[in-house]
Amino acid sequence: MAKKSKKQQSGGTPATVALTAAGAEYTVHSYDHDPAHPSYGEEAAEAMGVSPDRVFKTLVADVDGALTVAVVPVAGQLDLKALAAAVGGKRATMADPTLAERTTGYVRGGISPLGQRKKLPTVLDASASAHATICVSAGRRGLEVELAPQTLAKLTGAVLAPIGRV
């Protein structure tokens, strides 16, 4: 993975700016987003030629009234009960998409766990630790960052927990 310099990131997304500011190693992958594709995450995996179990989607849920970020493989789904348990909550539901966009500063399909407008509690699916690198949204549709799951967990303050299901 190449380390990106600040000069290379001028005009970058908040996610890439945050990665650069932290001195993290990462690689940017871009592709032409097809608005007609039924799944943002599966589209990213296909376009990059990466296994769907290494491409993670960022979802925003409401856990007992508090917004929480869940990062799970695009090949599966979020287990809301497991997410609630991972953050010590009782009940989780998917957040209103408009509220998720407003809170994170990103559009649906481009929400990144990095560089969000408001820092939210984050849970990374435990399956991420099985990979040397994973891909997550870089903050807009058609743009992904590849980085070590440990780097993502450190920068977001994420806890690792089994929150995904196939």
PDB file of C-alpha atoms in Angstrom, residues 35-133:
ATOM      1  CA  PRO A  35     -26.459   4.460 -10.430  1.00  0.00           C
ATOM      2  CA  ALA A  36     -28.516   1.517 -11.725  1.00  0.00           C
ATOM      3  CA  HIS A  37     -26.509  -1.090  -9.783  1.00  0.00           C
ATOM      4  CA  PRO A  38     -28.666  -2.615  -7.020  1.00  0.00           C
ATOM      5  CA  SER A  39     -25.880  -2.739  -4.383  1.00  0.00           C
ATOM      6  CA  TYR A  40     -23.178  -0.125  -3.766  1.00  0.00           C
ATOM      7  CA  GLY A  41     -20.933  -2.605  -1.963  1.00  0.00           C
ATOM      8  CA  GLU A  42     -21.250  -5.433  -4.461  1.00  0.00           C
ATOM      9  CA  GLU A  43     -20.632  -2.939  -7.257  1.00  0.00           C
ATOM     10  CA  ALA A  44     -17.403  -1.851  -5.534  1.00  0.00           C
ATOM     11  CA  ALA A  45     -16.222  -5.446  -5.101  1.00  0.00           C
ATOM     12  CA  GLU A  46     -16.956  -6.272  -8.748  1.00  0.00           C
ATOM     13  CA  ALA A  47     -15.363  -3.080 -10.082  1.00  0.00           C
ATOM     14  CA  MET A  48     -12.188  -3.547  -8.048  1.00  0.00           C
ATOM     15  CA  GLY A  49     -11.977  -7.307  -8.605  1.00  0.00           C
ATOM     16  CA  VAL A  50     -11.875  -7.876  -4.841  1.00  0.00           C
ATOM     17  CA  SER A  51     -13.644 -10.658  -2.954  1.00  0.00           C
ATOM     18  CA  PRO A  52     -16.899  -9.345  -1.382  1.00  0.00           C
ATOM     19  CA  ASP A  53     -15.767 -10.626   2.024  1.00  0.00           C
ATOM     20  CA  ARG A  54     -12.926  -8.048   1.934  1.00  0.00           C
ATOM     21  CA  VAL A  55     -15.152  -5.110   0.959  1.00  0.00           C
ATOM     22  CA  PHE A  56     -17.017  -3.642   3.913  1.00  0.00           C
ATOM     23  CA  LYS A  57     -20.087  -1.418   3.923  1.00  0.00           C
ATOM     24  CA  THR A  58     -20.712   1.302   6.467  1.00  0.00           C
ATOM     25  CA  LEU A  59     -24.174   1.340   7.990  1.00  0.00           C
ATOM     26  CA  VAL A  60     -25.627   3.718  10.552  1.00  0.00           C
ATOM     27  CA  ALA A  61     -27.996   2.314  13.153  1.00  0.00           C
ATOM     28  CA  ASP A  62     -29.892   3.692  16.106  1.00  0.00           C
ATOM     29  CA  VAL A  63     -29.008   1.811  19.286  1.00  0.00           C
ATOM     30  CA  ASP A  64     -31.259   2.814  22.168  1.00  0.00           C
ATOM     31  CA  GLY A  65     -31.523   6.342  20.769  1.00  0.00           C
ATOM     32  CA  ALA A  66     -27.823   6.792  19.932  1.00  0.00           C
ATOM     33  CA  LEU A  67     -26.474   6.650  16.386  1.00  0.00           C
ATOM     34  CA  THR A  68     -23.858   3.928  15.960  1.00  0.00           C
ATOM     35  CA  VAL A  69     -21.737   2.960  12.957  1.00  0.00           C
ATOM     36  CA  ALA A  70     -21.552  -0.687  11.878  1.00  0.00           C
ATOM     37  CA  VAL A  71     -18.932  -1.845   9.373  1.00  0.00           C
ATOM     38  CA  VAL A  72     -19.764  -5.255   7.878  1.00  0.00           C
ATOM     39  CA  PRO A  73     -18.835  -7.247   4.759  1.00  0.00           C
ATOM     40  CA  VAL A  74     -20.914  -6.407   1.692  1.00  0.00           C
ATOM     41  CA  ALA A  75     -21.425 -10.152   1.185  1.00  0.00           C
ATOM     42  CA  GLY A  76     -23.609 -10.329   4.294  1.00  0.00           C
ATOM     43  CA  GLN A  77     -26.002  -8.379   6.461  1.00  0.00           C
ATOM     44  CA  LEU A  78     -25.871  -6.530   9.741  1.00  0.00           C
ATOM     45  CA  ASP A  79     -27.144  -8.434  12.771  1.00  0.00           C
ATOM     46  CA  LEU A  80     -28.912  -5.644  14.677  1.00  0.00           C
ATOM     47  CA  LYS A  81     -29.159  -7.656  17.910  1.00  0.00           C
ATOM     48  CA  ALA A  82     -25.415  -8.369  17.835  1.00  0.00           C
ATOM     49  CA  LEU A  83     -24.684  -4.683  17.157  1.00  0.00           C
ATOM     50  CA  ALA A  84     -26.777  -3.605  20.144  1.00  0.00           C
ATOM     51  CA  ALA A  85     -25.009  -6.154  22.359  1.00  0.00           C
ATOM     52  CA  ALA A  86     -21.577  -5.019  21.116  1.00  0.00           C
ATOM     53  CA  VAL A  87     -22.168  -1.489  22.406  1.00  0.00           C
ATOM     54  CA  GLY A  88     -24.026  -2.493  25.555  1.00  0.00           C
ATOM     55  CA  GLY A  89     -27.443  -1.615  24.175  1.00  0.00           C
ATOM     56  CA  LYS A  90     -30.738  -3.433  24.135  1.00  0.00           C
ATOM     57  CA  ARG A  91     -32.326  -2.602  20.773  1.00  0.00           C
ATOM     58  CA  ALA A  92     -31.012  -1.483  17.410  1.00  0.00           C
ATOM     59  CA  THR A  93     -32.796  -0.358  14.252  1.00  0.00           C
ATOM     60  CA  MET A  94     -31.458   1.097  11.059  1.00  0.00           C
ATOM     61  CA  ALA A  95     -31.129   4.873  11.281  1.00  0.00           C
ATOM     62  CA  ASP A  96     -33.177   7.178   9.115  1.00  0.00           C
ATOM     63  CA  PRO A  97     -31.083   7.633   5.924  1.00  0.00           C
ATOM     64  CA  THR A  98     -31.471  11.427   5.978  1.00  0.00           C
ATOM     65  CA  LEU A  99     -30.288  11.590   9.588  1.00  0.00           C
ATOM     66  CA  ALA A 100     -27.359   9.265   8.775  1.00  0.00           C
ATOM     67  CA  GLU A 101     -26.307  11.526   5.893  1.00  0.00           C
ATOM     68  CA  ARG A 102     -26.656  14.709   7.922  1.00  0.00           C
ATOM     69  CA  THR A 103     -24.768  13.290  10.918  1.00  0.00           C
ATOM     70  CA  THR A 104     -21.890  11.705   8.989  1.00  0.00           C
ATOM     71  CA  GLY A 105     -21.571  14.337   6.267  1.00  0.00           C
ATOM     72  CA  TYR A 106     -21.673  11.675   3.559  1.00  0.00           C
ATOM     73  CA  VAL A 107     -24.341  10.533   1.080  1.00  0.00           C
ATOM     74  CA  ARG A 108     -25.931   7.097   1.239  1.00  0.00           C
ATOM     75  CA  GLY A 109     -23.767   4.631  -0.655  1.00  0.00           C
ATOM     76  CA  GLY A 110     -20.732   6.770   0.106  1.00  0.00           C
ATOM     77  CA  ILE A 111     -20.742   6.836   3.903  1.00  0.00           C
ATOM     78  CA  SER A 112     -17.245   6.202   5.184  1.00  0.00           C
ATOM     79  CA  PRO A 113     -16.403   5.140   8.726  1.00  0.00           C
ATOM     80  CA  LEU A 114     -13.549   7.676   8.532  1.00  0.00           C
ATOM     81  CA  GLY A 115     -13.687  11.470   8.639  1.00  0.00           C
ATOM     82  CA  GLN A 116     -17.312  11.710   9.694  1.00  0.00           C
ATOM     83  CA  ARG A 117     -18.747  15.082  10.635  1.00  0.00           C
ATOM     84  CA  LYS A 118     -19.638  13.762  14.101  1.00  0.00           C
ATOM     85  CA  LYS A 119     -17.617  10.965  15.714  1.00  0.00           C
ATOM     86  CA  LEU A 120     -19.973   8.074  16.410  1.00  0.00           C
ATOM     87  CA  PRO A 121     -19.402   4.817  18.285  1.00  0.00           C
ATOM     88  CA  THR A 122     -18.175   2.293  15.708  1.00  0.00           C
ATOM     89  CA  VAL A 123     -18.249  -1.501  15.576  1.00  0.00           C
ATOM     90  CA  LEU A 124     -16.187  -3.396  12.994  1.00  0.00           C
ATOM     91  CA  ASP A 125     -17.251  -6.939  12.194  1.00  0.00           C
ATOM     92  CA  ALA A 126     -14.762  -9.411  13.669  1.00  0.00           C
ATOM     93  CA  SER A 127     -14.320 -11.087  10.261  1.00  0.00           C
ATOM     94  CA  ALA A 128     -12.204  -8.099   9.211  1.00  0.00           C
ATOM     95  CA  SER A 129      -9.314  -9.375  11.318  1.00  0.00           C
ATOM     96  CA  ALA A 130      -8.989 -12.419   9.016  1.00  0.00           C
ATOM     97  CA  HIS A 131      -7.689 -10.159   6.231  1.00  0.00           C
ATOM     98  CA  ALA A 132      -4.431  -8.244   5.858  1.00  0.00           C
ATOM     99  CA  THR A 133      -6.408  -5.396   4.262  1.00  0.00           C
TER     100      THR A 133
END
